Short mmCIF file of C-alpha atoms in Angstrom, two decimals:
data_model
loop_
_atom_site.label_atom_id
_atom_site.label_comp_id
_atom_site.label_asym_id
_atom_site.label_seq_id
_atom_site.Cartn_x
_atom_site.Cartn_y
_atom_site.Cartn_z
CA MET S 1 0.11 -0.38 0.19
CA SER S 2 1.27 4.00 -1.07
CA ALA S 3 -0.66 6.53 0.59
CA ALA S 4 -0.48 9.44 -1.47
CA VAL S 5 2.01 12.47 0.19
CA GLY S 6 0.11 15.36 1.43
CA GLN S 7 -0.24 18.18 -0.60
CA ALA S 8 -0.80 21.96 0.39
CA GLY S 9 -4.83 22.72 1.34
CA VAL S 10 -5.54 18.88 1.26
CA PRO S 11 -5.60 17.13 4.70
CA ILE S 12 -3.80 13.58 4.65
CA ALA S 13 -6.52 11.04 5.14
CA PHE S 14 -4.49 9.26 7.94
CA LYS S 15 -7.34 7.58 9.45
CA ARG S 16 -8.19 6.14 6.44
CA ASN S 17 -4.90 4.99 5.78
CA ALA S 18 -4.32 3.44 8.90
CA ARG S 19 -7.70 1.49 8.97
CA GLU S 20 -6.22 -0.19 5.51
CA ALA S 21 -2.66 -1.08 6.79
CA LEU S 22 -3.84 -2.93 9.88
CA GLY S 23 -6.48 -5.04 7.83
CA ASP S 24 -2.73 -5.69 5.47
CA ALA S 25 -1.68 -8.94 7.38
CA GLN S 26 1.31 -9.42 5.55
CA LEU S 27 2.24 -5.58 5.72
CA ARG S 28 1.88 -5.69 9.82
CA ARG S 29 4.48 -9.36 9.63
CA ASN S 30 6.91 -7.74 7.63
CA PHE S 31 7.09 -4.80 9.71
CA ARG S 32 7.01 -6.64 13.16
CA GLY S 33 9.56 -8.55 12.10
CA ALA S 34 11.91 -5.46 10.43
CA MET S 35 11.41 -3.63 14.05
CA ASP S 36 12.54 -6.39 16.24
CA SER S 37 15.77 -6.95 14.60
CA LEU S 38 16.46 -3.34 14.50
CA MET S 39 15.63 -2.78 18.10
CA ALA S 40 18.03 -5.52 18.96
CA LYS S 41 20.97 -4.57 17.02
CA ARG S 42 20.69 -0.94 18.33
CA LEU S 43 20.48 -2.77 22.01
CA VAL S 44 23.78 -4.49 21.60
CA GLN S 45 25.56 -1.43 20.39
CA PHE S 46 24.69 0.48 23.58
CA PRO S 47 25.27 -2.25 26.57
CA ASP S 48 26.15 0.21 28.70
CA GLY S 49 23.31 2.20 29.57
CA ASP S 50 25.40 5.28 31.36
CA GLU S 51 27.46 5.38 28.50
CA LEU S 52 24.66 6.01 26.05
CA GLU S 53 23.03 8.66 28.19
CA ARG S 54 26.51 10.57 28.15
CA LEU S 55 26.64 10.03 24.31
CA ARG S 56 22.64 11.32 24.09
CA ALA S 57 23.74 14.64 26.27
CA PHE S 58 26.84 15.34 24.24
CA GLY S 59 25.04 15.03 20.88
CA ASN S 60 22.02 16.88 22.06
CA ARG S 61 24.58 19.80 23.38
CA VAL S 62 26.39 19.64 19.98
CA ARG S 63 23.32 20.17 17.73
CA ALA S 64 21.82 22.92 20.02
CA ARG S 65 25.16 25.01 19.93
CA ALA S 66 24.72 24.53 16.29
CA LEU S 67 21.23 25.67 16.10
CA SER S 68 21.65 28.79 18.73
CA LYS S 69 24.43 30.14 15.83
CA LEU S 70 22.50 28.76 12.48
CA PRO S 71 22.31 31.97 10.94
CA GLU S 72 26.30 32.64 11.21
CA LEU S 73 27.24 28.87 10.74
CA LEU S 74 25.45 28.90 7.38
CA GLU S 75 26.97 31.87 6.03
CA ARG S 76 30.38 30.89 7.05
CA LEU S 77 29.76 27.21 5.81
CA GLU S 78 28.77 29.44 2.29
CA ALA S 79 32.02 31.16 2.38
CA ARG S 80 34.20 27.91 2.66
CA LEU S 81 32.57 25.95 0.54
CA THR S 82 32.69 29.03 -2.33
CA ARG S 83 36.03 29.25 -1.42
CA ASN S 84 36.65 25.08 -2.06
CA GLY S 85 34.97 25.92 -5.58
CA VAL S 86 31.56 24.67 -4.48
CA LYS S 87 28.45 26.63 -6.21
CA VAL S 88 25.91 27.20 -3.32
CA HIS S 89 22.38 28.08 -4.02
CA TRP S 90 19.78 28.94 -1.02
CA ALA S 91 15.86 27.90 -1.65
CA GLU S 92 13.23 28.99 0.67
CA THR S 93 10.65 26.56 -1.20
CA VAL S 94 10.98 22.82 -2.90
CA ASP S 95 9.58 24.87 -5.86
CA GLU S 96 12.44 26.94 -5.69
CA ALA S 97 14.85 24.34 -5.26
CA ASN S 98 13.50 22.22 -8.09
CA ALA S 99 14.26 25.10 -10.00
CA ILE S 100 17.62 25.51 -9.18
CA VAL S 101 18.21 21.89 -10.32
CA GLN S 102 16.54 22.26 -13.42
CA ARG S 103 18.24 25.28 -14.19
CA ILE S 104 21.73 23.42 -13.47
CA ALA S 105 20.61 20.35 -15.84
CA GLU S 106 19.68 22.93 -18.41
CA THR S 107 23.25 24.23 -18.50
CA HIS S 108 24.64 20.79 -19.40
CA THR S 109 21.89 19.71 -21.07
CA ALA S 110 21.77 16.56 -18.78
CA LYS S 111 19.17 13.83 -19.79
CA LYS S 112 20.17 11.24 -17.33
CA VAL S 113 20.27 11.62 -13.22
CA ILE S 114 21.64 9.09 -10.71
CA LYS S 115 20.83 9.54 -7.01
CA GLY S 116 22.12 8.51 -3.71
CA LYS S 117 19.73 8.71 -0.78
CA SER S 118 18.32 11.67 -0.05
CA MET S 119 15.39 12.65 1.57
CA VAL S 120 15.25 16.04 1.02
CA SER S 121 14.90 15.28 -2.64
CA GLU S 122 12.07 13.09 -1.68
CA GLU S 123 10.54 16.60 -0.16
CA MET S 124 11.42 18.06 -3.59
CA GLU S 125 9.75 15.15 -5.30
CA MET S 126 12.63 15.73 -7.81
CA ASN S 127 12.39 12.64 -9.69
CA HIS S 128 8.57 13.42 -10.94
CA PHE S 129 9.64 17.19 -11.22
CA LEU S 130 12.53 16.52 -13.77
CA ALA S 131 10.80 13.48 -15.76
CA ALA S 132 8.34 15.74 -16.39
CA ARG S 133 10.81 18.01 -18.04
CA GLY S 134 12.48 15.37 -19.98
CA VAL S 135 15.06 14.34 -17.67
CA ASP S 136 15.23 10.73 -16.36
CA CYS S 137 15.98 10.33 -12.76
CA LEU S 138 16.76 6.75 -11.51
CA GLU S 139 17.56 6.06 -7.53
CA SER S 140 20.89 4.04 -7.16
CA ASP S 141 20.25 3.14 -3.38
CA MET S 142 18.81 -0.42 -3.62
CA GLY S 143 15.96 0.26 -1.25
CA GLU S 144 15.26 3.33 -3.13
CA PHE S 145 15.70 1.56 -6.44
CA ILE S 146 13.27 -1.02 -5.50
CA VAL S 147 10.59 1.25 -4.29
CA GLN S 148 11.16 3.66 -7.40
CA LEU S 149 9.93 0.59 -9.68
CA ARG S 150 6.90 -0.03 -7.28
CA GLU S 151 6.15 3.47 -7.87
CA GLU S 152 5.97 4.09 -3.99
CA LYS S 153 7.19 6.46 -1.64
CA PRO S 154 10.11 5.01 1.04
CA SER S 155 8.34 3.89 4.07
CA HIS S 156 11.26 4.56 6.57
CA ILE S 157 13.63 6.99 6.46
CA ILE S 158 16.78 4.71 6.57
CA MET S 159 15.63 1.50 4.81
CA PRO S 160 13.04 2.56 2.13
CA ALA S 161 11.62 -0.70 1.21
CA ILE S 162 11.29 -2.27 4.82
CA HIS S 163 7.78 -2.68 4.24
CA LEU S 164 8.49 -5.34 1.66
CA ASN S 165 9.56 -9.11 2.03
CA ALA S 166 11.84 -11.37 -0.34
CA GLY S 167 8.98 -12.91 -1.87
CA GLN S 168 7.80 -9.25 -2.95
CA VAL S 169 11.10 -8.04 -4.34
CA ALA S 170 11.46 -11.20 -6.19
CA LYS S 171 8.41 -10.72 -7.92
CA LEU S 172 8.95 -7.19 -8.36
CA PHE S 173 12.44 -7.76 -10.29
CA HIS S 174 11.11 -10.75 -12.14
CA ASP S 175 8.16 -8.45 -13.87
CA LYS S 176 10.13 -5.21 -14.37
CA LEU S 177 14.12 -6.50 -14.79
CA ASP S 178 12.59 -9.93 -16.80
CA VAL S 179 15.24 -11.88 -14.78
CA ASP S 180 14.36 -15.38 -13.20
CA TYR S 181 12.45 -15.62 -10.08
CA THR S 182 14.50 -16.08 -6.87
CA GLU S 183 14.16 -15.02 -3.00
CA ASP S 184 17.78 -15.62 -2.71
CA VAL S 185 18.74 -12.15 -0.96
CA ASP S 186 22.18 -12.15 -2.50
CA ARG S 187 20.96 -12.73 -5.79
CA LEU S 188 18.50 -10.39 -5.58
CA ILE S 189 21.02 -7.58 -4.61
CA ARG S 190 23.23 -8.69 -7.25
CA ILE S 191 20.43 -8.40 -9.92
CA GLY S 192 20.29 -4.75 -8.40
CA ARG S 193 24.05 -3.91 -8.54
CA GLU S 194 24.49 -5.28 -11.94
CA THR S 195 21.00 -3.32 -13.34
CA LEU S 196 22.49 -0.03 -11.85
CA ARG S 197 26.38 -0.32 -12.32
CA ARG S 198 26.32 0.71 -15.82
CA LYS S 199 23.71 3.37 -15.42
CA PHE S 200 26.29 5.50 -12.99
CA PHE S 201 28.58 5.82 -15.97
CA GLU S 202 25.73 6.82 -18.68
CA ALA S 203 24.75 9.69 -15.99
CA ASP S 204 25.06 13.53 -16.63
CA ILE S 205 24.27 14.48 -13.23
CA GLY S 206 24.47 12.82 -9.65
CA VAL S 207 22.84 13.94 -7.03
CA SER S 208 23.19 13.00 -3.13
CA GLY S 209 21.85 14.17 0.18
CA VAL S 210 23.97 15.28 2.89
CA ASN S 211 23.81 14.01 6.46
CA PHE S 212 26.14 16.85 8.31
CA ALA S 213 27.49 20.08 6.47
CA VAL S 214 30.61 21.20 8.18
CA ALA S 215 30.96 25.18 8.59
CA GLU S 216 34.49 25.02 9.57
CA THR S 217 35.91 23.46 6.66
CA GLY S 218 33.35 23.63 3.84
CA SER S 219 32.98 20.04 4.14
CA LEU S 220 29.64 17.79 3.16
CA LEU S 221 29.68 14.65 4.74
CA LEU S 222 27.73 11.55 3.85
CA VAL S 223 27.12 8.11 5.34
CA GLU S 224 26.32 4.97 3.41
CA ASN S 225 26.64 1.05 3.32
CA GLU S 226 26.45 0.44 -0.35
CA GLY S 227 29.02 2.37 -2.28
CA ASN S 228 26.32 3.95 -4.46
CA GLY S 229 26.75 7.12 -2.53
CA ARG S 230 30.42 7.32 -3.46
CA MET S 231 29.77 6.69 -7.00
CA SER S 232 26.93 9.08 -7.32
CA THR S 233 29.10 11.60 -6.17
CA THR S 234 32.01 10.99 -7.89
CA VAL S 235 31.29 9.02 -11.38
CA PRO S 236 29.21 11.63 -13.14
CA PRO S 237 30.97 14.96 -14.25
CA VAL S 238 28.49 17.43 -12.21
CA HIS S 239 27.37 16.42 -8.40
CA ILE S 240 24.11 17.95 -7.14
CA ALA S 241 23.69 17.51 -3.00
CA VAL S 242 20.89 18.99 -1.50
CA THR S 243 20.04 19.34 2.08
CA GLY S 244 18.30 21.14 4.95
CA ILE S 245 19.05 24.28 6.33
CA GLU S 246 19.61 22.29 9.89
CA LYS S 247 22.54 19.83 8.88
CA VAL S 248 25.12 22.28 9.63
CA VAL S 249 27.61 21.66 12.25
CA GLU S 250 30.25 23.94 13.89
CA ASN S 251 33.37 21.76 13.00
CA LEU S 252 34.72 18.39 12.13
CA ARG S 253 35.10 17.69 15.74
CA ASP S 254 31.24 17.74 16.42
CA VAL S 255 30.81 14.96 13.58
CA VAL S 256 32.78 12.50 15.81
CA PRO S 257 29.83 11.80 18.41
CA LEU S 258 27.02 12.65 16.22
CA LEU S 259 28.70 10.07 13.77
CA SER S 260 28.52 7.50 16.80
CA LEU S 261 25.01 8.26 17.66
CA LEU S 262 23.54 7.97 14.16
CA THR S 263 25.40 4.51 13.07
CA ARG S 264 24.68 2.64 15.86
CA SER S 265 20.88 3.97 16.21
CA ALA S 266 19.94 3.60 12.90
CA THR S 267 21.19 0.24 11.72
CA GLY S 268 22.94 -0.97 14.75
CA GLN S 269 26.45 -0.59 12.91
CA ALA S 270 29.59 1.21 15.06
CA ILE S 271 30.30 2.66 11.81
CA THR S 272 29.20 2.36 8.35
CA THR S 273 31.02 1.06 5.89
CA TYR S 274 31.45 4.08 3.99
CA VAL S 275 31.77 7.60 5.38
CA ASN S 276 32.32 10.06 2.50
CA VAL S 277 34.01 13.72 3.16
CA ILE S 278 33.20 16.06 0.29
CA SER S 279 35.30 19.63 0.13
CA GLY S 280 34.72 20.48 -3.77
CA PRO S 281 35.56 19.28 -7.33
CA ARG S 282 37.78 17.63 -8.74
CA LYS S 283 41.41 19.49 -9.01
CA ASP S 284 43.21 19.86 -12.18
CA GLU S 285 46.29 16.87 -10.83
CA GLU S 286 43.12 14.77 -9.65
CA LEU S 287 42.00 11.50 -11.69
CA ASP S 288 38.57 11.17 -10.67
CA GLY S 289 35.97 13.26 -9.17
CA PRO S 290 33.16 15.91 -10.63
CA ARG S 291 33.86 19.21 -12.38
CA GLU S 292 31.39 20.68 -10.69
CA VAL S 293 29.71 20.21 -7.50
CA HIS S 294 26.66 22.06 -6.38
CA LEU S 295 25.17 22.66 -2.70
CA VAL S 296 21.34 23.26 -2.43
CA LEU S 297 20.18 24.69 0.98
CA LEU S 298 16.63 24.20 1.69
CA ASP S 299 14.50 25.86 4.02
CA ASN S 300 10.63 24.37 3.16
CA GLY S 301 9.64 25.23 6.49
CA ARG S 302 12.63 24.93 8.81
CA SER S 303 12.72 28.47 9.43
CA GLN S 304 9.02 28.58 11.13
CA ALA S 305 10.37 25.92 13.98
CA PHE S 306 13.80 27.74 14.40
CA ALA S 307 11.83 30.87 15.04
CA ASP S 308 10.48 29.28 18.57
CA SER S 309 12.91 28.38 20.96
CA GLU S 310 10.49 24.89 21.81
CA LEU S 311 10.07 24.01 18.25
CA ARG S 312 13.21 24.20 17.27
CA GLN S 313 14.35 21.16 19.12
CA THR S 314 12.30 20.01 16.12
CA LEU S 315 15.37 20.54 14.10
CA ASN S 316 18.34 18.50 16.33
CA CYS S 317 17.18 15.58 14.32
CA ILE S 318 19.72 13.23 12.46
CA ARG S 319 17.55 11.13 10.94
CA CYS S 320 18.25 7.83 12.19
CA GLY S 321 14.95 6.71 12.38
CA ALA S 322 15.54 5.14 16.17
CA CYS S 323 12.21 6.80 16.81
CA MET S 324 9.91 5.01 14.15
CA ASN S 325 11.60 1.48 15.20
CA HIS S 326 10.38 1.58 18.46
CA CYS S 327 7.08 3.37 17.92
CA PRO S 328 4.17 1.34 18.79
CA VAL S 329 1.74 2.88 16.20
CA TYR S 330 4.53 2.95 13.36
CA THR S 331 5.33 -0.61 13.97
CA ARG S 332 1.77 -1.46 13.43
CA ILE S 333 0.63 0.51 10.19
CA GLY S 334 3.89 1.27 8.47
CA GLY S 335 5.05 4.30 6.93
CA HIS S 336 2.87 4.98 3.94
CA ALA S 337 0.22 5.46 6.53
CA TYR S 338 1.06 8.67 7.25
CA GLY S 339 0.93 9.97 3.65
CA THR S 340 3.94 12.26 4.13
CA VAL S 341 8.15 12.01 3.12
CA TYR S 342 8.60 11.55 7.35
CA PRO S 343 6.81 8.89 8.43
CA GLY S 344 6.58 8.03 12.56
CA PRO S 345 7.15 10.16 15.28
CA ILE S 346 9.85 12.40 13.53
CA GLY S 347 7.42 12.98 10.63
CA LYS S 348 4.56 13.81 13.10
CA ILE S 349 6.68 16.78 14.21
CA VAL S 350 8.76 17.90 11.17
CA THR S 351 6.30 17.54 8.41
CA PRO S 352 3.49 20.40 9.95
CA HIS S 353 6.22 22.94 9.39
CA MET S 354 6.65 21.59 5.83
CA LEU S 355 2.84 21.48 4.94
CA GLY S 356 0.71 23.35 7.68
CA LEU S 357 -1.21 21.94 10.36
CA GLU S 358 -4.45 22.40 8.21
CA VAL S 359 -2.93 19.32 6.15
CA THR S 360 -0.97 17.43 8.70
CA ARG S 361 -3.96 18.15 11.66
CA ASP S 362 -4.26 14.09 12.34
CA LEU S 363 -1.00 13.65 12.53
CA PRO S 364 0.05 15.17 16.08
CA THR S 365 -2.36 13.17 17.72
CA ALA S 366 -1.39 9.86 15.68
CA SER S 367 0.32 8.59 18.98
CA SER S 368 -0.24 7.03 22.06
CA MET S 369 2.20 9.35 24.42
CA CYS S 370 3.96 6.09 25.57
CA GLY S 371 7.13 8.28 25.49
CA ALA S 372 9.36 5.61 23.58
CA CYS S 373 10.52 8.14 20.93
CA GLY S 374 11.81 10.39 23.30
CA GLU S 375 13.66 7.62 25.23
CA VAL S 376 15.76 6.26 22.66
CA CYS S 377 16.10 9.37 20.34
CA PRO S 378 20.18 9.79 20.19
CA VAL S 379 19.88 13.77 20.23
CA LYS S 380 17.18 13.67 23.31
CA ILE S 381 14.92 15.23 21.22
CA PRO S 382 11.31 16.02 23.40
CA ILE S 383 9.26 14.42 20.90
CA PRO S 384 6.08 13.72 23.29
CA ALA S 385 6.54 17.35 24.54
CA LEU S 386 6.27 18.51 20.97
CA LEU S 387 3.36 16.11 19.67
CA ARG S 388 1.51 18.00 22.66
CA ARG S 389 2.56 21.47 21.68
CA LEU S 390 1.31 20.95 18.06
CA ARG S 391 -1.76 19.59 19.26
CA GLU S 392 -2.10 22.96 21.36
CA GLU S 393 -1.42 25.29 18.02
CA ALA S 394 -3.91 22.88 16.26
CA VAL S 395 -7.22 23.89 18.38
CA ARG S 396 -6.03 27.39 19.08
CA PRO S 397 -8.01 29.95 17.65
CA PRO S 398 -7.08 30.87 14.02
CA GLN S 399 -7.01 34.60 14.89
CA ALA S 400 -4.83 34.44 18.08
CA GLU S 401 -1.91 36.12 18.19
CA PRO S 402 1.01 35.67 18.22
CA HIS S 403 1.04 32.99 15.26
CA PHE S 404 3.66 30.16 15.48
CA MET S 405 2.31 27.64 12.74
CA ARG S 406 1.05 27.75 9.54
CA GLY S 407 -1.97 26.55 9.45
CA GLN S 408 -2.86 27.39 13.54
CA GLY S 409 -6.27 26.62 14.56
CA ALA S 410 -6.82 23.62 12.06
CA LYS S 411 -8.89 21.32 14.59
CA TYR S 412 -10.47 24.56 16.40
CA SER S 413 -14.27 24.34 17.12
CA ALA S 414 -15.64 27.07 19.20
CA LYS S 415 -18.04 24.50 20.91
CA GLU S 416 -15.27 22.11 21.67
CA THR S 417 -13.33 24.73 22.91
CA LEU S 418 -15.61 26.59 25.41
CA VAL S 419 -16.33 22.56 26.97
CA TRP S 420 -12.87 22.24 27.80
CA LYS S 421 -12.15 25.89 29.04
CA ALA S 422 -15.08 25.08 31.39
CA TRP S 423 -13.44 21.50 32.58
CA ARG S 424 -10.26 22.81 32.49
CA LYS S 425 -11.42 25.92 34.93
CA MET S 426 -12.97 23.17 37.04
CA ASN S 427 -10.04 21.46 37.64
CA THR S 428 -8.01 23.80 38.41
CA SER S 429 -10.16 25.86 40.94
CA PRO S 430 -10.45 24.43 44.17
CA ALA S 431 -13.94 26.04 45.03
CA LEU S 432 -15.03 24.52 41.57
CA TYR S 433 -14.14 21.24 41.95
CA LYS S 434 -15.32 20.88 45.25
CA ALA S 435 -18.64 22.02 44.00
CA PHE S 436 -18.36 19.48 41.13
CA THR S 437 -17.59 16.60 43.55
CA TYR S 438 -20.12 17.62 45.97
CA ALA S 439 -22.91 17.56 43.42
CA GLY S 440 -21.64 14.27 41.84
CA THR S 441 -21.90 12.41 45.40
CA ARG S 442 -25.22 13.82 45.99
CA PHE S 443 -26.16 12.72 42.34
CA ARG S 444 -25.18 9.42 43.16
CA GLY S 445 -28.35 9.24 45.24
CA LEU S 446 -30.37 8.67 42.51
CA MET S 447 -28.55 5.58 41.08
CA PRO S 448 -29.64 1.90 41.72
CA PRO S 449 -28.18 0.31 44.87
CA ARG S 450 -26.19 -1.29 42.60
CA ILE S 451 -25.53 -1.74 38.98
CA GLY S 452 -22.96 -4.27 38.77
CA PRO S 453 -20.17 -6.35 40.89
CA TRP S 454 -18.15 -3.57 41.31
CA THR S 455 -20.14 -0.53 42.43
CA GLU S 456 -22.36 -0.74 45.46
CA HIS S 457 -24.72 2.20 46.96
CA ARG S 458 -23.67 2.98 50.32
CA SER S 459 -27.12 2.16 52.10
CA ALA S 460 -27.45 -1.25 50.30
CA PRO S 461 -26.52 -4.15 52.48
CA ARG S 462 -22.75 -4.82 52.04
CA LEU S 463 -21.87 -8.08 50.65
CA ALA S 464 -19.27 -10.39 52.71
CA PRO S 465 -16.26 -10.86 51.11
CA ARG S 466 -15.90 -13.11 48.39
CA THR S 467 -13.25 -15.71 47.43
CA LEU S 468 -11.22 -16.17 44.48
CA HIS S 469 -12.65 -19.89 44.08
CA GLU S 470 -16.42 -18.69 44.67
CA LEU S 471 -15.75 -16.05 42.00
CA ALA S 472 -14.33 -18.29 39.70
CA HIS S 473 -17.12 -20.84 40.30
CA ASP S 474 -19.70 -18.05 39.52
CA HIS S 475 -18.23 -16.97 35.93
CA LEU S 476 -16.96 -20.66 34.36
CA GLY S 477 -19.65 -22.88 36.19
CA ASP S 478 -18.95 -26.26 37.13
CA GLU S 479 -16.63 -28.50 35.55
#
């Protein structure tokens, strides 16, 4: 199942999507097995709880410090990258970001683009945008390649095809790639790699995401396990990196704890197979690498979150997916039910800034508020507290000042607001609470003496205590 991604002004049908997902037994089995495995791998990487908490606190401080200096660090990043020969572009919206990519493609008469994994390019819907303009855009990450063949969106920010099992992928490859049917995972991976390998050399432009952008050195850092990111950023003659403005960190030293937290929390690895650091295009004396490197810095609602001291914590996210893996809601319905690029707990606090509360009105309430997401977040984002804040913004009167969120008041109802205001007033006023409880005890006098085994009017004769055996006998009968 693949729900449509929310569009401006059209509310996401989360409840309908969730009901459909709950009725898909195969989907639920796939997610249950995958989530159990990811949680176990993460636990192995953090055997010492004290070390984990120290590292989380350090990671939180690193991210908070970077965000406190965000405008300054972005300007410093641009200056360093420009000095290194990288062309930096700024985009307030996804439309502006896509227009930038299109201009670069037109400059080079590009017809083929190959992409490494990038969630920001998913925000932009870059594949569809370029395809509509005659440019073929192929995903090179194995999971992204699979969901592209299925014409779906990723269901997880780290493992895009986690909702599928080997049999489903085998049938897909048999139907789409005209290969023999096999459920052997190693063989399936080999088929995918053989199909993609030649595409790197045919591409005019390579596109990638960015895990961290280092202001101190003007470097773009990418982590991956397949090697496709390295190929996408070095083989084609032009490399375009796209990232959100929040990914900047102050210096290389700050990357070390964040990298450790990211890989261990995401896939249960001490370190990924590849860690790529890109600081500029190919120099004259170098034998490989792109001739041009571009960086597109995208806002897309992030500055709205940045403007509020509480909501700003949303931008701490390092995109590890741990909150999804431990979420009882996500693990039962999967990522497509959310109808957004970013599903799960992090999606519920990020997406409202990108699409507005009028589109995402049901997402902040799609939570059991168990707190698991906040407990496992490697940079200590208080996700439950931010969900409560977004719920408050959704029911604030649309005209109330100050305005913190686009779509404020999306779930506002004057009648319901009046009822809840009265309820809050009663529960915060000792005199009103006392009067309410007094009236409630008087009302009990109108009730029947006994309406069930758990209630008893105080004027009725007391029943003798009963043993567990007697109660069991009543319910089970003689045997």
